[in-house]
PDB file of C-alpha atoms in Angstrom:
ATOM      1  CA  MET A   1     141.246  46.816  31.393  1.00 55.00           C
ATOM      2  CA  SER A   2     139.939  47.769  28.305  1.00 64.00           C
ATOM      3  CA  ALA A   3     140.312  50.986  26.161  1.00 73.00           C
ATOM      4  CA  ILE A   4     137.188  52.723  25.757  1.00 76.00           C
ATOM      5  CA  THR A   5     136.298  53.626  21.359  1.00 84.00           C
ATOM      6  CA  ILE A   6     133.591  56.088  20.387  1.00 91.00           C
ATOM      7  CA  GLN A   7     131.949  54.776  18.628  1.00 92.00           C
ATOM      8  CA  PRO A   8     129.924  56.531  14.947  1.00 95.00           C
ATOM      9  CA  ASP A   9     126.397  56.104  16.645  1.00 97.00           C
ATOM     10  CA  PHE A  10     127.626  57.789  19.599  1.00 98.00           C
ATOM     11  CA  ALA A  11     126.357  61.005  17.486  1.00 98.00           C
ATOM     12  CA  TRP A  12     122.735  59.901  18.488  1.00 98.00           C
ATOM     13  CA  CYS A  13     124.071  60.411  22.117  1.00 99.00           C
ATOM     14  CA  VAL A  14     125.283  63.906  21.320  1.00 98.00           C
ATOM     15  CA  LEU A  15     122.079  64.545  19.874  1.00 99.00           C
ATOM     16  CA  ALA A  16     119.594  63.316  22.521  1.00 99.00           C
ATOM     17  CA  ALA A  17     122.113  65.353  24.754  1.00 99.00           C
ATOM     18  CA  VAL A  18     121.456  68.178  22.777  1.00 99.00           C
ATOM     19  CA  ALA A  19     117.697  68.200  22.428  1.00 99.00           C
ATOM     20  CA  MET A  20     117.745  67.997  26.259  1.00 99.00           C
ATOM     21  CA  GLY A  21     118.780  71.290  26.504  1.00 99.00           C
ATOM     22  CA  LEU A  22     117.020  72.665  24.012  1.00 99.00           C
ATOM     23  CA  GLN A  23     113.705  71.213  25.429  1.00 99.00           C
ATOM     24  CA  CYS A  24     114.821  72.707  28.946  1.00 98.00           C
ATOM     25  CA  THR A  25     115.162  75.631  27.175  1.00 98.00           C
ATOM     26  CA  VAL A  26     111.760  75.812  25.205  1.00 97.00           C
ATOM     27  CA  HIS A  27     110.095  74.535  28.707  1.00 96.00           C
ATOM     28  CA  GLY A  28     111.691  77.923  30.313  1.00 96.00           C
ATOM     29  CA  PHE A  29     109.799  79.848  27.568  1.00 97.00           C
ATOM     30  CA  SER A  30     106.426  78.355  28.778  1.00 96.00           C
ATOM     31  CA  VAL A  31     107.212  79.952  32.196  1.00 97.00           C
ATOM     32  CA  GLY A  32     108.012  83.264  30.585  1.00 96.00           C
ATOM     33  CA  ALA A  33     104.500  83.211  29.051  1.00 97.00           C
ATOM     34  CA  ALA A  34     102.810  82.135  32.355  1.00 97.00           C
ATOM     35  CA  ARG A  35     104.770  85.669  33.184  1.00 96.00           C
ATOM     36  CA  LYS A  36     102.857  87.556  31.323  1.00 97.00           C
ATOM     37  CA  ARG A  37      99.348  85.820  31.190  1.00 97.00           C
ATOM     38  CA  TYR A  38      99.765  85.862  35.125  1.00 97.00           C
ATOM     39  CA  LYS A  39     101.359  89.019  36.198  1.00 96.00           C
ATOM     40  CA  VAL A  40     104.558  87.551  37.802  1.00 96.00           C
ATOM     41  CA  PRO A  41     107.884  89.488  36.558  1.00 95.00           C
ATOM     42  CA  HIS A  42     110.896  88.528  36.701  1.00 93.00           C
ATOM     43  CA  PRO A  43     112.381  88.063  40.265  1.00 93.00           C
ATOM     44  CA  ASP A  44     109.378  87.001  41.206  1.00 94.00           C
ATOM     45  CA  ASN A  45     109.810  82.623  41.435  1.00 91.00           C
ATOM     46  CA  GLY A  46     105.820  82.265  42.405  1.00 92.00           C
ATOM     47  CA  SER A  47     106.328  83.151  46.016  1.00 91.00           C
ATOM     48  CA  GLY A  48     107.157  86.997  46.161  1.00 94.00           C
ATOM     49  CA  ARG A  49     105.577  90.016  45.855  1.00 95.00           C
ATOM     50  CA  PHE A  50     103.311  89.605  42.368  1.00 94.00           C
ATOM     51  CA  ALA A  51     102.235  86.083  43.006  1.00 94.00           C
ATOM     52  CA  ALA A  52     100.566  87.277  46.874  1.00 94.00           C
ATOM     53  CA  LYS A  53      98.835  89.087  44.516  1.00 95.00           C
ATOM     54  CA  LEU A  54      97.508  86.505  42.448  1.00 96.00           C
ATOM     55  CA  ASP A  55      94.033  84.331  43.848  1.00 96.00           C
ATOM     56  CA  ASP A  56      94.981  81.059  44.695  1.00 96.00           C
ATOM     57  CA  GLN A  57      93.901  79.459  41.088  1.00 96.00           C
ATOM     58  CA  ASP A  58      96.151  81.455  39.625  1.00 96.00           C
ATOM     59  CA  TRP A  59      98.823  81.155  41.963  1.00 96.00           C
ATOM     60  CA  GLU A  60      98.721  77.992  41.756  1.00 96.00           C
ATOM     61  CA  ALA A  61      98.376  77.730  37.594  1.00 96.00           C
ATOM     62  CA  PHE A  62     101.606  79.626  37.946  1.00 97.00           C
ATOM     63  CA  ASN A  63     103.943  78.154  39.604  1.00 97.00           C
ATOM     64  CA  ASN A  64     101.918  73.953  38.495  1.00 97.00           C
ATOM     65  CA  VAL A  65     104.556  75.719  35.094  1.00 97.00           C
ATOM     66  CA  ASN A  66     107.155  76.792  37.003  1.00 97.00           C
ATOM     67  CA  ARG A  67     108.013  74.051  38.598  1.00 96.00           C
ATOM     68  CA  ALA A  68     108.018  71.582  36.087  1.00 96.00           C
ATOM     69  CA  HIS A  69     110.512  73.323  34.034  1.00 97.00           C
ATOM     70  CA  LEU A  70     113.183  73.409  38.019  1.00 97.00           C
ATOM     71  CA  ASN A  71     112.954  70.040  37.788  1.00 97.00           C
ATOM     72  CA  TYR A  72     114.144  70.080  34.865  1.00 98.00           C
ATOM     73  CA  VAL A  73     116.465  72.799  35.055  1.00 98.00           C
ATOM     74  CA  GLU A  74     117.660  69.945  38.428  1.00 98.00           C
ATOM     75  CA  ASN A  75     118.245  66.922  36.705  1.00 98.00           C
ATOM     76  CA  LEU A  76     118.489  67.828  33.298  1.00 99.00           C
ATOM     77  CA  ALA A  77     122.993  67.904  34.406  1.00 98.00           C
ATOM     78  CA  ASN A  78     122.769  64.353  35.169  1.00 98.00           C
ATOM     79  CA  ALA A  79     120.477  63.657  32.787  1.00 99.00           C
ATOM     80  CA  GLN A  80     122.391  65.152  29.972  1.00 99.00           C
ATOM     81  CA  SER A  81     126.366  63.476  31.550  1.00 99.00           C
ATOM     82  CA  SER A  82     124.152  59.776  31.536  1.00 99.00           C
ATOM     83  CA  VAL A  83     123.287  59.573  28.399  1.00 99.00           C
ATOM     84  CA  LEU A  84     127.126  60.992  27.110  1.00 99.00           C
ATOM     85  CA  LEU A  85     128.679  58.194  29.436  1.00 98.00           C
ATOM     86  CA  ALA A  86     126.169  55.152  28.650  1.00 98.00           C
ATOM     87  CA  GLY A  87     127.098  56.418  25.176  1.00 98.00           C
ATOM     88  CA  LEU A  88     130.302  55.602  25.652  1.00 97.00           C
ATOM     89  CA  PHE A  89     129.717  52.072  25.851  1.00 96.00           C
ATOM     90  CA  CYS A  90     126.758  51.169  24.610  1.00 97.00           C
ATOM     91  CA  PRO A  91     125.551  54.409  22.350  1.00 98.00           C
ATOM     92  CA  ARG A  92     122.119  52.869  20.784  1.00 98.00           C
ATOM     93  CA  THR A  93     121.168  51.756  23.818  1.00 98.00           C
ATOM     94  CA  SER A  94     121.854  54.869  25.539  1.00 99.00           C
ATOM     95  CA  ALA A  95     120.070  56.949  22.927  1.00 99.00           C
ATOM     96  CA  ILE A  96     116.965  55.240  22.549  1.00 99.00           C
ATOM     97  CA  LEU A  97     117.171  56.010  26.751  1.00 99.00           C
ATOM     98  CA  GLY A  98     118.558  59.726  26.027  1.00 99.00           C
ATOM     99  CA  LEU A  99     114.763  59.718  23.867  1.00 99.00           C
ATOM    100  CA  THR A 100     112.668  58.361  26.286  1.00 99.00           C
ATOM    101  CA  TYR A 101     113.837  60.741  28.527  1.00 99.00           C
ATOM    102  CA  ILE A 102     113.242  63.145  26.521  1.00 99.00           C
ATOM    103  CA  ILE A 103     109.625  61.845  26.357  1.00 99.00           C
ATOM    104  CA  GLY A 104     108.931  61.506  30.215  1.00 99.00           C
ATOM    105  CA  ARG A 105     110.397  65.269  30.094  1.00 98.00           C
ATOM    106  CA  SER A 106     107.391  66.124  27.768  1.00 98.00           C
ATOM    107  CA  LEU A 107     104.661  64.233  29.250  1.00 98.00           C
ATOM    108  CA  TYR A 108     105.491  65.706  33.203  1.00 98.00           C
ATOM    109  CA  ALA A 109     105.970  68.952  31.895  1.00 97.00           C
ATOM    110  CA  THR A 110     102.755  68.762  30.391  1.00 97.00           C
ATOM    111  CA  LEU A 111     100.942  67.087  32.962  1.00 98.00           C
ATOM    112  CA  TYR A 112     102.399  68.545  36.024  1.00 97.00           C
ATOM    113  CA  ALA A 113     100.975  72.236  34.382  1.00 95.00           C
ATOM    114  CA  LYS A 114      97.389  70.656  33.474  1.00 95.00           C
ATOM    115  CA  ASN A 115      96.911  68.475  36.730  1.00 96.00           C
ATOM    116  CA  GLY A 116      98.927  69.927  39.739  1.00 95.00           C
ATOM    117  CA  PRO A 117     101.643  67.682  41.339  1.00 95.00           C
ATOM    118  CA  GLN A 118      99.612  64.882  40.809  1.00 95.00           C
ATOM    119  CA  GLY A 119      99.465  64.794  36.915  1.00 95.00           C
ATOM    120  CA  ARG A 120     103.357  64.202  36.988  1.00 95.00           C
ATOM    121  CA  MET A 121     103.670  61.093  37.507  1.00 97.00           C
ATOM    122  CA  ALA A 122     103.797  59.477  34.259  1.00 97.00           C
ATOM    123  CA  GLY A 123     105.980  61.690  33.549  1.00 98.00           C
ATOM    124  CA  PHE A 124     108.199  60.453  36.836  1.00 98.00           C
ATOM    125  CA  VAL A 125     107.791  57.042  35.912  1.00 98.00           C
ATOM    126  CA  VAL A 126     108.830  57.067  32.413  1.00 99.00           C
ATOM    127  CA  THR A 127     111.594  59.935  33.302  1.00 98.00           C
ATOM    128  CA  THR A 128     112.745  57.931  35.974  1.00 98.00           C
ATOM    129  CA  LEU A 129     113.128  54.777  34.443  1.00 99.00           C
ATOM    130  CA  ALA A 130     115.321  56.050  31.728  1.00 99.00           C
ATOM    131  CA  TYR A 131     117.645  57.739  33.954  1.00 99.00           C
ATOM    132  CA  VAL A 132     117.939  54.664  35.489  1.00 99.00           C
ATOM    133  CA  GLY A 133     118.325  52.796  32.811  1.00 99.00           C
ATOM    134  CA  MET A 134     121.314  55.148  31.603  1.00 99.00           C
ATOM    135  CA  VAL A 135     123.149  54.768  35.029  1.00 99.00           C
ATOM    136  CA  GLY A 136     122.419  50.892  34.907  1.00 99.00           C
ATOM    137  CA  VAL A 137     124.190  50.974  31.134  1.00 98.00           C
ATOM    138  CA  THR A 138     127.005  53.357  32.656  1.00 98.00           C
ATOM    139  CA  VAL A 139     127.778  51.112  35.833  1.00 98.00           C
ATOM    140  CA  PHE A 140     128.205  47.623  33.899  1.00 97.00           C
ATOM    141  CA  GLY A 141     129.495  49.432  30.724  1.00 95.00           C
ATOM    142  CA  SER A 142     132.294  50.315  33.456  1.00 94.00           C
ATOM    143  CA  LEU A 143     132.595  47.201  35.085  1.00 95.00           C
ATOM    144  CA  GLN A 144     133.241  45.325  31.990  1.00 93.00           C
ATOM    145  CA  ALA A 145     136.034  48.070  31.036  1.00 91.00           C
ATOM    146  CA  ILE A 146     138.033  47.459  34.549  1.00 90.00           C
ATOM    147  CA  GLY A 147     136.533  43.345  34.453  1.00 90.00           C
ATOM    148  CA  LEU A 148     134.957  43.229  36.626  1.00 92.00           C
ATOM    149  CA  PHE A 149     132.289  41.872  34.494  1.00 83.00           C
TER     150      PHE A 149
END
């Protein structure tokens, strides 16, 4: 069995994980702006009494922004842990995959808000490929560390 050494380049993975968290927070600000614009205060999450007063176009616009952010929240822990775990084995590759994930998330949110659910596909593909890459690096590195590869 081999020991895992944290390399100096691992700091890039830490920065990628922090950037993901900051990006998710900034995406949350866009939901706040949409709440103000469409007059959908808390605790209405897009299907409550206030959202019910919106016309179909405004309801969909609010929910597109909200859904893009919630999807990020749902996936953030997996993405951050994956970039850090993959970084233990291959920090540069992991950091690049983390940056790719961040770019994909930006595409996802922007295109979802602009074009609705069908607009999210480009960002979905980019983030999924980056995430699968980080998981692959983690699994491969783990198998190497325990001597199975």
